[in-house]
Coordinates of C-alpha atoms in Angstrom, one line a residue:
M206 CA 0.0 0.0 0.0
T207 CA 1.1 3.6 -0.7
R208 CA 0.2 6.7 1.3
V209 CA -0.8 9.4 -1.1
V210 CA -0.6 13.1 -0.3
L211 CA -2.5 15.5 -2.5
L212 CA -1.5 19.1 -2.4
G213 CA -4.9 20.6 -3.0
S214 CA -3.7 24.2 -3.1
S215 CA 0.0 23.8 -3.6
P216 CA 1.9 27.0 -3.0
G217 CA 3.6 28.0 -6.2
P218 CA 3.2 29.6 -9.6
D219 CA 0.7 27.2 -11.1
T220 CA -1.8 26.8 -8.3
A221 CA -5.1 25.6 -9.8
P222 CA -8.1 27.8 -9.2
T223 CA -10.9 26.3 -7.2
G224 CA -13.5 24.5 -9.3
L225 CA -11.3 24.1 -12.4
R226 CA -13.2 21.8 -14.6
L227 CA -12.1 19.5 -17.4
A228 CA -15.1 19.6 -19.7
A229 CA -13.5 17.3 -22.3
L230 CA -13.8 14.3 -19.9
P231 CA -17.0 12.3 -19.5
G232 CA -19.1 13.8 -16.7
G233 CA -16.9 16.9 -16.6
P234 CA -14.9 16.1 -13.4
T235 CA -12.4 18.6 -12.1
V236 CA -8.7 17.9 -12.5
A237 CA -8.5 17.0 -8.8
E238 CA -11.4 14.6 -9.0
R239 CA -9.8 12.9 -12.0
L240 CA -6.6 12.5 -10.1
R241 CA -8.4 11.1 -7.0
S242 CA -10.1 8.5 -9.1
Q243 CA -6.6 7.4 -10.4
I244 CA -5.0 7.0 -7.0
L245 CA -7.9 5.1 -5.3
S246 CA -6.2 1.8 -5.8
L247 CA -3.2 3.1 -4.0
D248 CA -4.9 4.9 -1.2
P249 CA -8.7 5.1 -0.8
R250 CA -8.4 7.9 1.7
P251 CA -5.5 10.1 0.6
A252 CA -4.2 12.9 2.8
T253 CA -5.0 16.4 1.4
I254 CA -3.2 19.5 2.3
E255 CA -5.1 22.7 1.3
S256 CA -3.1 25.5 2.9
V257 CA -1.6 28.1 0.6
D258 CA 0.8 29.1 3.4
V259 CA 4.2 27.5 2.8
A260 CA 5.1 27.1 6.5
A261 CA 1.7 25.6 7.4
A262 CA 1.7 23.2 4.4
L263 CA 5.3 22.0 5.3
R264 CA 4.2 21.4 8.9
A265 CA 1.2 19.4 7.7
L266 CA 3.4 17.4 5.4
A267 CA 5.8 16.7 8.3
D268 CA 2.9 15.4 10.4
V269 CA 1.9 13.0 7.6
A270 CA 5.4 11.8 7.0
E271 CA 6.0 11.2 10.7
S272 CA 2.9 9.0 11.0
A273 CA 3.4 7.2 7.7
T274 CA 3.8 3.4 7.8
E275 CA 3.9 3.0 4.0
N276 CA 5.8 4.7 1.1
L277 CA 4.6 8.2 0.3
L278 CA 3.5 9.5 -3.1
I279 CA 3.2 13.3 -3.1
L280 CA 1.2 14.8 -6.0
P281 CA -0.2 18.3 -6.7
S282 CA -3.9 17.9 -7.2
N283 CA -3.8 19.9 -10.5
S284 CA -1.7 17.1 -12.1
M285 CA -2.7 15.5 -15.4
I286 CA -0.8 12.2 -15.4
H287 CA -1.1 8.8 -17.0
D288 CA -2.0 5.8 -14.8
E289 CA 1.1 4.0 -16.1
L290 CA 3.4 6.8 -15.0
I291 CA 1.9 6.7 -11.5
Y292 CA 2.6 3.0 -11.4
Q293 CA 6.1 3.4 -12.7
I294 CA 6.9 6.0 -10.1
T295 CA 5.4 4.0 -7.2
K296 CA 7.0 0.7 -8.1
T297 CA 10.6 2.1 -7.6
K298 CA 12.8 0.5 -5.0
R299 CA 14.8 3.7 -4.5
G300 CA 14.7 5.6 -1.3
A301 CA 13.2 8.5 -3.2
L302 CA 12.3 9.3 -6.8
A303 CA 11.4 12.5 -8.5
L304 CA 10.0 13.1 -12.0
I305 CA 12.2 15.4 -14.0
A306 CA 12.6 16.9 -17.5
K307 CA 15.5 18.2 -19.4
E308 CA 16.1 21.9 -19.1
P309 CA 15.4 23.6 -22.4
R310 CA 18.5 25.9 -22.4
P311 CA 21.0 24.8 -25.1
E312 CA 24.0 25.7 -23.1
A313 CA 23.1 23.0 -20.5
T314 CA 22.8 20.1 -22.9
D315 CA 26.5 19.7 -23.4
E316 CA 27.0 19.4 -19.7
A317 CA 24.1 17.0 -19.1
Q318 CA 26.2 13.9 -19.5
D319 CA 29.0 15.0 -17.1
D320 CA 29.2 13.4 -13.7
I321 CA 30.4 16.4 -11.7
V322 CA 31.5 19.8 -13.0
P323 CA 34.8 21.0 -11.3
I324 CA 34.0 23.7 -8.8
D325 CA 36.5 26.2 -10.3
E326 CA 34.9 25.9 -13.7
A327 CA 31.2 26.4 -12.6
E328 CA 29.6 29.4 -11.0
P329 CA 26.4 28.8 -9.1
E330 CA 23.4 30.5 -10.7
I331 CA 19.8 31.1 -9.8
S332 CA 17.1 30.0 -12.3
D333 CA 15.5 32.7 -14.4
R334 CA 12.1 30.9 -14.0
R335 CA 11.6 30.1 -17.6
F336 CA 11.3 26.4 -16.9
E337 CA 8.6 24.0 -15.8
G338 CA 9.9 23.6 -12.3
L339 CA 12.8 24.0 -9.9
P340 CA 16.2 23.8 -11.5
V341 CA 18.2 20.7 -10.5
R342 CA 21.5 19.2 -11.3
A343 CA 21.1 15.5 -12.2
R344 CA 23.9 13.0 -12.5
A345 CA 23.1 11.2 -15.7
G346 CA 25.1 8.1 -15.2
K347 CA 23.6 7.4 -11.8
S348 CA 20.1 8.8 -12.5
R349 CA 20.3 10.8 -9.3
I350 CA 19.7 14.4 -8.4
V351 CA 22.8 16.0 -6.8
S352 CA 21.7 19.6 -6.3
V353 CA 18.4 21.6 -6.3
G354 CA 18.0 25.4 -6.5
T355 CA 15.2 27.7 -5.2
A356 CA 14.6 31.4 -5.5
H357 CA 17.3 32.0 -2.9
H358 CA 19.4 28.9 -3.2
A359 CA 21.8 28.7 -6.2
V360 CA 22.4 25.5 -8.1
T361 CA 25.5 25.0 -10.2
R362 CA 24.8 24.6 -13.9
P363 CA 21.3 23.0 -13.7
N364 CA 20.6 20.6 -16.5
M365 CA 17.1 19.4 -15.5
V366 CA 13.9 20.7 -13.9
A367 CA 11.8 18.9 -11.2
L368 CA 8.2 18.6 -12.3
G369 CA 6.4 17.7 -9.2
P370 CA 5.5 14.1 -8.4
L371 CA 7.7 12.7 -5.6
H372 CA 7.9 9.2 -4.2
V373 CA 9.6 8.7 -0.8
S374 CA 10.2 5.3 0.8
T375 CA 9.2 4.6 4.4
R376 CA 12.8 4.5 5.5
N377 CA 13.2 8.1 4.5
A378 CA 9.9 9.4 5.9
A379 CA 11.5 10.6 9.1
V380 CA 14.1 12.6 7.1
L381 CA 11.4 14.1 5.0
A382 CA 9.5 15.2 8.2
E383 CA 12.7 16.7 9.6
A384 CA 13.4 18.6 6.4
C385 CA 9.8 19.9 6.3
R386 CA 10.0 21.3 9.8
E387 CA 13.3 23.0 9.1
M388 CA 12.0 24.5 5.9
A389 CA 8.8 25.7 7.7
D390 CA 11.0 27.7 10.1
M391 CA 12.8 29.3 7.2
A392 CA 9.7 29.7 4.9
H393 CA 10.3 33.4 4.6
V394 CA 13.4 32.9 2.4
F395 CA 11.4 31.0 -0.3
G396 CA 10.0 32.9 -3.2
E397 CA 6.5 33.0 -4.8
D398 CA 7.8 30.7 -7.6
D399 CA 9.0 28.0 -5.3
D400 CA 6.6 25.2 -5.5
L401 CA 6.0 23.1 -2.3
V402 CA 6.3 19.6 -3.7
Q403 CA 9.6 20.6 -5.4
L404 CA 10.9 22.2 -2.3
L405 CA 10.7 18.7 -0.7
I406 CA 13.2 17.4 -3.2
F407 CA 15.5 20.3 -2.2
G408 CA 15.2 19.3 1.5
L409 CA 15.8 15.6 0.9
V410 CA 18.9 16.1 -1.3
R411 CA 20.5 18.5 1.2
K412 CA 19.7 16.0 4.0
G413 CA 21.8 13.3 2.2
V414 CA 18.9 11.3 0.7
S415 CA 19.6 9.7 -2.6
V416 CA 16.8 11.0 -4.8
G417 CA 16.6 9.2 -8.1
S418 CA 15.4 10.9 -11.2
R419 CA 13.0 9.7 -13.9
G420 CA 11.9 11.3 -17.1
R421 CA 8.4 11.2 -18.5
R422 CA 9.7 9.2 -21.5
D423 CA 6.7 8.1 -23.6
L424 CA 4.1 9.0 -20.9
F425 CA 2.3 12.3 -20.1
F426 CA 2.5 14.6 -17.1
R427 CA 1.5 18.2 -16.9
R428 CA 0.2 20.6 -14.2
V429 CA -2.6 22.9 -15.3
S430 CA -3.8 26.2 -13.8
S431 CA -6.5 27.3 -16.1
Q432 CA -9.3 25.9 -18.3
Q433 CA -7.3 26.7 -21.4
E434 CA -4.3 24.7 -20.1
A435 CA -6.6 21.9 -19.1
D436 CA -8.1 21.7 -22.6
E437 CA -4.6 21.8 -24.1
A438 CA -3.5 19.0 -21.8
V439 CA -6.4 16.8 -22.8
A440 CA -5.6 17.3 -26.5
E441 CA -1.9 16.6 -25.9
M442 CA -2.6 13.6 -23.7
S443 CA -4.8 12.0 -26.4
G444 CA -1.7 11.9 -28.7
Y445 CA 0.0 9.4 -26.3
D446 CA -0.4 5.6 -26.6
E447 CA -0.5 4.7 -22.9
D448 CA -1.2 1.0 -23.6
R449 CA 1.9 0.8 -25.9
A450 CA 4.0 2.5 -23.2
R451 CA 2.7 0.0 -20.6
L452 CA 3.6 -2.8 -22.9
N453 CA 7.1 -1.5 -23.5
N454 CA 7.5 -1.1 -19.7
A455 CA 6.6 -4.7 -19.3
V456 CA 9.9 -5.6 -21.0
K457 CA 12.9 -5.6 -18.7
G458 CA 15.4 -2.9 -19.6
A459 CA 18.5 -4.9 -18.5
D460 CA 18.1 -7.9 -20.7
G461 CA 20.9 -9.5 -22.6
F462 CA 21.7 -9.0 -26.3
F463 CA 19.9 -12.1 -27.6
T464 CA 16.8 -11.4 -25.5
T465 CA 16.7 -7.8 -26.5
Y466 CA 17.1 -8.3 -30.3
F467 CA 15.7 -11.8 -30.9
V468 CA 12.9 -12.2 -28.4
S469 CA 11.6 -9.0 -26.8
T470 CA 11.1 -7.4 -30.2
Y471 CA 7.9 -9.5 -30.6
S472 CA 7.3 -11.4 -27.3
R473 CA 5.7 -8.3 -25.7
F474 CA 2.8 -8.6 -28.3
I475 CA 2.4 -12.3 -27.4
A476 CA 2.2 -11.1 -23.7
R477 CA -0.5 -8.6 -24.4
W478 CA -2.5 -11.1 -26.4
A479 CA -2.2 -13.6 -23.6
A480 CA -3.1 -11.1 -20.9
R481 CA -6.2 -9.9 -22.8
R482 CA -7.4 -13.4 -23.0
G483 CA -7.1 -14.0 -19.3
L484 CA -4.0 -16.2 -19.3
T485 CA -2.0 -16.0 -16.1
P486 CA 1.8 -15.8 -15.8
N487 CA 1.8 -19.3 -14.2
Q488 CA -0.1 -20.7 -17.2
V489 CA 2.4 -19.2 -19.5
T490 CA 5.2 -20.7 -17.4
L491 CA 3.6 -24.1 -17.8
I492 CA 3.7 -23.6 -21.6
S493 CA 7.4 -22.8 -21.4
I494 CA 8.1 -25.9 -19.3
T495 CA 6.1 -28.1 -21.7
L496 CA 8.1 -26.8 -24.7
G497 CA 11.4 -27.4 -22.7
V498 CA 10.5 -31.0 -22.0
L499 CA 9.5 -31.6 -25.6
A500 CA 12.8 -30.1 -26.7
A501 CA 14.6 -32.5 -24.4
A502 CA 12.6 -35.5 -25.8
C503 CA 13.6 -34.4 -29.3
F504 CA 17.3 -34.2 -28.4
A505 CA 17.1 -37.6 -26.8
T506 CA 16.4 -39.3 -30.1
G507 CA 19.8 -38.3 -31.5
D508 CA 18.4 -38.0 -35.0
R509 CA 19.3 -34.8 -37.0
P510 CA 15.7 -33.8 -37.9
W511 CA 14.6 -34.1 -34.3
M512 CA 17.7 -32.2 -33.1
V513 CA 16.7 -29.3 -35.4
L514 CA 13.1 -29.5 -34.0
G515 CA 14.5 -29.6 -30.5
G516 CA 16.6 -26.5 -31.2
A517 CA 13.4 -24.6 -32.4
L518 CA 11.4 -25.8 -29.3
I519 CA 14.0 -24.8 -26.8
Y520 CA 14.1 -21.3 -28.4
F521 CA 10.4 -21.0 -28.1
A522 CA 10.6 -22.3 -24.5
F523 CA 12.8 -19.4 -23.8
V524 CA 10.4 -17.0 -25.6
F525 CA 7.5 -18.1 -23.4
D526 CA 9.9 -17.8 -20.4
C527 CA 10.2 -14.1 -21.2
V528 CA 6.4 -13.8 -22.0
D529 CA 5.4 -15.0 -18.5
G530 CA 7.2 -12.1 -16.8
Q531 CA 5.9 -9.7 -19.4
V532 CA 2.4 -10.8 -18.8
A533 CA 2.9 -10.4 -15.0
R534 CA 4.2 -6.8 -15.5
Y535 CA 1.6 -5.9 -18.1
A536 CA -1.4 -7.3 -16.3
R537 CA 0.0 -6.4 -12.8
K538 CA -0.3 -10.1 -11.7
F539 CA 2.5 -10.7 -9.3
G540 CA 2.8 -13.5 -6.8
V541 CA 5.5 -15.3 -4.7
L542 CA 4.4 -18.6 -6.2
G543 CA 4.9 -17.3 -9.7
A544 CA 8.3 -15.9 -9.0
W545 CA 9.4 -19.1 -7.3
L546 CA 8.0 -21.3 -10.1
D547 CA 9.7 -19.2 -12.8
A548 CA 13.1 -19.3 -11.2
T549 CA 12.9 -23.0 -10.3
F550 CA 11.7 -24.2 -13.7
D551 CA 14.2 -22.2 -15.6
R552 CA 16.8 -24.4 -14.0
F553 CA 14.7 -27.5 -14.6
K554 CA 14.4 -26.8 -18.3
E555 CA 18.1 -26.3 -18.7
Y556 CA 19.0 -29.5 -16.9
V557 CA 16.4 -31.7 -18.5
V558 CA 17.7 -30.5 -21.9
F559 CA 21.2 -31.4 -20.8
A560 CA 20.0 -34.9 -20.0
G561 CA 18.2 -35.1 -23.3
L562 CA 21.3 -34.1 -25.3
A563 CA 23.4 -36.7 -23.4
I564 CA 20.9 -39.5 -23.9
G565 CA 20.6 -38.6 -27.7
W566 CA 24.4 -38.9 -28.0
V567 CA 24.5 -42.3 -26.3
V568 CA 21.6 -43.8 -28.2
S569 CA 23.3 -42.7 -31.4
G570 CA 26.1 -45.0 -30.6
N571 CA 28.7 -42.4 -29.8
G572 CA 29.7 -43.7 -26.3
D573 CA 28.7 -42.7 -22.8
D574 CA 31.7 -40.4 -22.1
I575 CA 29.4 -37.5 -23.0
W576 CA 28.0 -37.7 -19.4
I577 CA 31.3 -36.2 -18.1
L578 CA 30.7 -33.1 -20.2
A579 CA 27.0 -33.0 -19.3
L580 CA 27.8 -33.2 -15.5
A581 CA 30.5 -30.6 -15.9
A582 CA 28.0 -28.2 -17.6
I583 CA 25.4 -28.9 -14.9
G584 CA 27.9 -28.5 -12.1
L585 CA 29.3 -25.3 -13.5
Q586 CA 25.9 -23.7 -14.0
S587 CA 24.9 -24.8 -10.5
V588 CA 27.9 -23.1 -9.0
R589 CA 27.2 -19.9 -10.9
H590 CA 23.7 -19.8 -9.7
L591 CA 24.9 -20.4 -6.1
L592 CA 27.4 -17.5 -6.4
D593 CA 24.7 -15.2 -7.9
F594 CA 22.3 -16.0 -5.0
S595 CA 24.9 -15.6 -2.3
Y596 CA 26.3 -12.4 -3.7
G597 CA 22.8 -11.0 -4.1
V598 CA 22.0 -11.7 -0.4
A599 CA 25.3 -10.2 0.8
N600 CA 24.8 -7.1 -1.3
R601 CA 21.3 -6.5 0.0
R602 CA 22.7 -6.5 3.5
K603 CA 25.2 -3.8 2.6
P604 CA 24.3 -0.5 4.2
P605 CA 23.6 2.3 1.7
A606 CA 26.5 4.7 1.0
Q607 CA 26.3 7.9 3.1
L608 CA 25.9 10.9 0.8
P609 CA 27.2 14.4 1.8
T610 CA 24.8 16.8 3.5
L611 CA 24.4 20.5 3.4
P612 CA 22.5 22.9 5.7
L613 CA 19.2 24.1 4.3
T614 CA 20.3 27.6 5.0
A615 CA 23.4 27.4 2.8
P616 CA 22.9 29.9 -0.1
D617 CA 24.5 27.7 -2.8
D618 CA 25.6 24.2 -3.4
R619 CA 29.4 24.7 -3.5
P620 CA 30.2 22.7 -0.3
L621 CA 28.0 19.9 -1.5
R622 CA 29.6 19.8 -4.9
K623 CA 33.1 19.9 -3.3
A624 CA 32.2 16.9 -1.2
L625 CA 30.9 15.1 -4.3
E626 CA 34.1 16.0 -6.2
R627 CA 36.3 14.6 -3.3
R628 CA 34.3 11.4 -3.5
R629 CA 34.8 11.2 -7.2
V630 CA 38.6 11.7 -6.8
E631 CA 38.7 9.0 -4.1
R632 CA 36.8 6.6 -6.2
S633 CA 39.1 7.2 -9.2
Q634 CA 42.0 5.6 -7.4
G635 CA 43.0 1.9 -6.9
I636 CA 40.4 -0.8 -7.5
R637 CA 37.6 1.7 -7.5
G638 CA 39.3 3.6 -10.3
V639 CA 39.5 0.4 -12.4
L640 CA 35.9 -0.4 -11.8
K641 CA 34.8 3.2 -12.6
M642 CA 36.8 3.1 -15.9
W643 CA 35.2 -0.2 -16.9
S644 CA 31.8 1.2 -15.9
K645 CA 32.3 4.3 -18.1
A646 CA 33.4 2.1 -21.0
G647 CA 29.8 0.8 -21.0
R648 CA 28.8 4.0 -22.6
Y649 CA 30.0 2.6 -25.9
R650 CA 27.4 0.4 -27.4
A651 CA 29.9 -2.4 -28.4
V652 CA 31.3 -2.6 -24.9
H653 CA 27.9 -2.5 -23.4
W654 CA 26.7 -5.5 -25.3
A655 CA 30.0 -7.3 -24.9
R656 CA 29.6 -7.0 -21.1
K657 CA 26.1 -8.3 -21.4
M658 CA 27.1 -11.3 -23.4
I659 CA 30.3 -12.3 -21.6
V660 CA 28.3 -13.2 -18.4
F661 CA 26.5 -15.8 -20.5
P662 CA 22.9 -15.0 -19.3
I663 CA 20.0 -17.4 -19.8
G664 CA 19.1 -16.0 -23.3
E665 CA 22.6 -16.6 -24.6
R666 CA 22.7 -20.0 -23.0
F667 CA 19.4 -21.1 -24.6
A668 CA 20.5 -19.6 -28.0
A669 CA 23.8 -21.5 -27.7
I670 CA 22.0 -24.8 -27.0
A671 CA 19.5 -24.2 -29.9
I672 CA 22.1 -23.3 -32.5
T673 CA 24.8 -25.8 -31.7
A674 CA 22.4 -28.7 -31.2
A675 CA 20.6 -28.0 -34.4
L676 CA 23.7 -27.5 -36.5
F677 CA 26.3 -29.7 -34.8
D678 CA 26.0 -32.3 -32.0
A679 CA 25.7 -32.7 -28.3
R680 CA 29.5 -32.7 -27.7
I681 CA 29.8 -29.2 -29.4
T682 CA 26.9 -28.0 -27.3
F683 CA 28.4 -29.1 -24.0
L684 CA 31.9 -27.8 -24.9
T685 CA 30.3 -24.4 -25.8
L686 CA 28.4 -24.3 -22.5
V687 CA 31.5 -25.3 -20.4
I688 CA 34.0 -23.0 -22.1
W689 CA 31.7 -20.0 -22.3
G690 CA 30.4 -20.7 -18.8
T691 CA 33.9 -20.9 -17.4
V692 CA 34.8 -17.5 -19.0
A693 CA 31.6 -16.0 -17.6
A694 CA 32.3 -17.5 -14.1
V695 CA 35.9 -16.1 -14.0
Y696 CA 34.7 -12.7 -15.3
T697 CA 31.8 -12.5 -12.8
L698 CA 33.8 -13.7 -9.9
T699 CA 36.7 -11.3 -10.6
G700 CA 34.2 -8.4 -10.8
R701 CA 32.5 -9.3 -7.6
L702 CA 35.7 -9.8 -5.7
M703 CA 36.9 -6.3 -6.9
R704 CA 33.6 -4.7 -5.8
S705 CA 33.8 -6.4 -2.5
L706 CA 37.3 -5.2 -1.9
A707 CA 36.4 -1.7 -3.1

């Protein structure tokens, strides 16, 4: 569950007049009424803050944050926003997440990709208020806001603007409350153009909270303050395909090369077709398992035509393995059982195919020494899965890195940026420096995909099985799995050891 806070009369330049109506919508609801209907599934009784006084509104927000037992979603009630964008913001696992957009000034675009601008080369500046929201400095590589400006707080070379929606996790609710009370005591320094929900981002960043940044991408968000703006927003919103955006978001963004270019290009449409016909993710998982077992049976014959068919079946078994997750994300059907079944039967499909390949080799009269390679492939993959699981558990126990803080009264962000620059220098030395260089190399497309492929993810493994089994024989398949799997294990283990030491 998420605790929703609606700013009914948000202090700021685009405060919506009372009774603003959106006549283009059926029934003619107000913008606030439309937004309330969208967030009912998150919070049937959202908190509403009506005060136009900044100090009073901040204190009311502090009270809500202090009593919150769930994550907080803070939205101005004059927001026009897609349901999918609300979902994407609230499903984040980050401590805080803000919606941002690129700043339209051309001189900022060249700097947008820099991690940190050296202090001596950048003078703080105060926004000229030609933008949609508060000016912020976002660190592109980390998708994190590193500095926020207000009417009386300068930000060095802003490259983004904060738009309004803010999601704060439960663990940072107390920090938000503390920042709200401090800002309430200094409310007289804020200007008329300083919007309340965006000031919260300012407070969180200066309190050392890692505030992630997310763009609108292919979804719509806009705040309206007049009937004309509301009509324009409706017309503009109608030009977006929200269902297509939802479908695209159902595909994992961190997939490997083979999955990205040879499966996800069309599997999403199978997922939508399945979801619209009521198929559950678990049912799709059973289809994938069935195809995997049939592929193993084909391989077990040892005959070339059946080996080719087995290669095709194991490919489509992987396709439906991707589809089940996409159905879950598209239809919002998640469950512990489904996640467990998916992970368990992925391994089952692999190992039963290994057995089928080995049996096919033996029944073809090639000898039974193939079982050594089969057991080596199974053992290697099992060890890799064990290492992945144990490292993931250890990494989740790692406390989050402490970010530098800055008093809310500081007039500019120089001390904060100096601290970030010192961190950058420290992390550019020794093992951390090597890891940072390798991370930056991922900006190049060829290196990015090479890094994805070298770890031998499940998509590449199933592709290797399908191709080598169909074109060659089981011995070549197992040799490919063992050699590539060994290289992947060495690469992954080396990287994890370096990260642990760093």
